[in-house]
PDB file of C-alpha atoms in Angstrom:
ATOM      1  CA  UNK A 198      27.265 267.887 124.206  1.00 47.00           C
ATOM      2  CA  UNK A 199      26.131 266.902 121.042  1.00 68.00           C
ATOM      3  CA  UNK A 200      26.533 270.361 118.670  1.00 78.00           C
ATOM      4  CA  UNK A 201      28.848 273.129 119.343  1.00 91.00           C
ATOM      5  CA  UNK A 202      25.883 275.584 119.457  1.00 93.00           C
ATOM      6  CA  UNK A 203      26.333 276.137 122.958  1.00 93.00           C
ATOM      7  CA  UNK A 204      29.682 277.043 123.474  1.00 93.00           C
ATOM      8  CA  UNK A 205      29.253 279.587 120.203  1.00 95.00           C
ATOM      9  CA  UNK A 206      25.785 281.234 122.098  1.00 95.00           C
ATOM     10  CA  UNK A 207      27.737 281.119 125.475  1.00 95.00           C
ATOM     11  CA  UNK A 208      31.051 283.190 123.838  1.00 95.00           C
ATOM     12  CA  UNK A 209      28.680 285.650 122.802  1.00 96.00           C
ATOM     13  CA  UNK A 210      26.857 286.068 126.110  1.00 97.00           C
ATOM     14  CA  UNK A 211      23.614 285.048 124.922  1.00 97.00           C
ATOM     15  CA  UNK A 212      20.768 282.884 126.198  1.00 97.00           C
ATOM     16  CA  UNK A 213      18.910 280.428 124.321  1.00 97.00           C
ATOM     17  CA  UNK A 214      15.742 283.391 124.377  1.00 98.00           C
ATOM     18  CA  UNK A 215      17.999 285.895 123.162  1.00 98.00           C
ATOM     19  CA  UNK A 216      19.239 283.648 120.308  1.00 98.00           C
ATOM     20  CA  UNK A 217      15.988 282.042 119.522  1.00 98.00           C
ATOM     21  CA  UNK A 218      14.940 285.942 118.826  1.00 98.00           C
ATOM     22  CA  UNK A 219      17.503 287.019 116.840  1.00 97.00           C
ATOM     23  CA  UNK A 220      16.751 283.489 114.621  1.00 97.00           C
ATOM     24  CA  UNK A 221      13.132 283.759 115.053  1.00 97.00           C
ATOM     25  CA  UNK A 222      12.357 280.941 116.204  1.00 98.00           C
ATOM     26  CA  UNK A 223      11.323 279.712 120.210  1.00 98.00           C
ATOM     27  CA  UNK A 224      14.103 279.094 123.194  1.00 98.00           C
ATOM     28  CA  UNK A 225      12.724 275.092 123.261  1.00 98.00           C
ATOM     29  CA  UNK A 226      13.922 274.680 119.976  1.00 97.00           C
ATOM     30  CA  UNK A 227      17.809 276.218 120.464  1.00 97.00           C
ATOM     31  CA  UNK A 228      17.808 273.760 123.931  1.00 96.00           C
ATOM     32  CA  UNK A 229      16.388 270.926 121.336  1.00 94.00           C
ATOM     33  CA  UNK A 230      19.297 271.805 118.766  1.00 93.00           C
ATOM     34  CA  UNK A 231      22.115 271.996 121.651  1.00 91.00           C
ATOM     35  CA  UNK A 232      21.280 268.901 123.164  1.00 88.00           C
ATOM     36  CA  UNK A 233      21.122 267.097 119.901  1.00 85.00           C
ATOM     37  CA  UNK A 234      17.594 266.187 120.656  1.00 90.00           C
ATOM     38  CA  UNK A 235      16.464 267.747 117.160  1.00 91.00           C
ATOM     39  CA  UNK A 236      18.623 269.418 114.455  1.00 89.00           C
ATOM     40  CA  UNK A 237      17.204 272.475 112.597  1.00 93.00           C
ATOM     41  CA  UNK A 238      16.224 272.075 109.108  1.00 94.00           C
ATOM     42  CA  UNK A 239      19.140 273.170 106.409  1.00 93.00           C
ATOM     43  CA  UNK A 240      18.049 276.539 106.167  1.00 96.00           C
ATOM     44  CA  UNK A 241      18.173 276.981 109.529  1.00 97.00           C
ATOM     45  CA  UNK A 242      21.385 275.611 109.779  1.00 95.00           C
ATOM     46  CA  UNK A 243      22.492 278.093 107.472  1.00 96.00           C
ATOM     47  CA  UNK A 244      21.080 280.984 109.560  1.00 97.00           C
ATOM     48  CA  UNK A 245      22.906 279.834 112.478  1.00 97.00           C
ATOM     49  CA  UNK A 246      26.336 279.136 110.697  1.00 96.00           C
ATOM     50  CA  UNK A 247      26.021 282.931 109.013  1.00 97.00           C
ATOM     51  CA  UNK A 248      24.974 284.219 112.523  1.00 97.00           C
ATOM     52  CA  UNK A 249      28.013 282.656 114.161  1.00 97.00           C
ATOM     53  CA  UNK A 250      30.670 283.005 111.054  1.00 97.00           C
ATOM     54  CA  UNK A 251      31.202 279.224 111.598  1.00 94.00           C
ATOM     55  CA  UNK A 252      30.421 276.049 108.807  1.00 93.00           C
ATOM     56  CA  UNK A 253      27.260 274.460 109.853  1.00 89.00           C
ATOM     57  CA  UNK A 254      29.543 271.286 109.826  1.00 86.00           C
ATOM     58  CA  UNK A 255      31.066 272.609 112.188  1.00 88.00           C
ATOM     59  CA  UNK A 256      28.334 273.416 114.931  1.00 88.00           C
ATOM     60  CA  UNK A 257      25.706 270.133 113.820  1.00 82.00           C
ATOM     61  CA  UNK A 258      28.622 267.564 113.091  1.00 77.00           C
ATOM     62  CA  UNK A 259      26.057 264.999 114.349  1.00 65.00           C
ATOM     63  CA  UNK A 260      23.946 265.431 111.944  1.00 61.00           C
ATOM     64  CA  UNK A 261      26.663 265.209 109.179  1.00 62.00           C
ATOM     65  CA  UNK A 262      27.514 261.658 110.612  1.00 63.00           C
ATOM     66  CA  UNK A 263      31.004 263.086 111.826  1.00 50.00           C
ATOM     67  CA  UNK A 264      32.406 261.577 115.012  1.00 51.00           C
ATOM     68  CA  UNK A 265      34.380 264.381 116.682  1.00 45.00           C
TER      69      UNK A 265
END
């Protein structure tokens, strides 16, 4: 797993369409963003770290270089 974006949609019972709504954006991107195949653009990011209560560091550390 490349982002912890999963786990954090899974806690709160969601699927990737429900998310995707409540972000406005499409299911194919949240599958993109939790297999690390794309990462959302920073304000996105920040959208999905308010959503969630959790540093965007902290759910996309792949795309901050980290190696957790």
């Amino acid at each position: 797993m490349k982002t912890k974006l999963k786990v954090l949609r899974a806690e709160k019972n969601l699927t990737q369409a429900q998310l995707a709504k409540v972000l406005g954006t499409s299911q194919v991107n949240v599958s993109a963003w939790e297999t690390g195949k794309a990462t959302p653009r920073p304000p996105m990011m920040q959208r999905i770290s308010d959503y969630f209560g959790v540093k965007k560091e902290d759910i996309f550390f792949t795309a901050f270089n980290y190696s957790k």
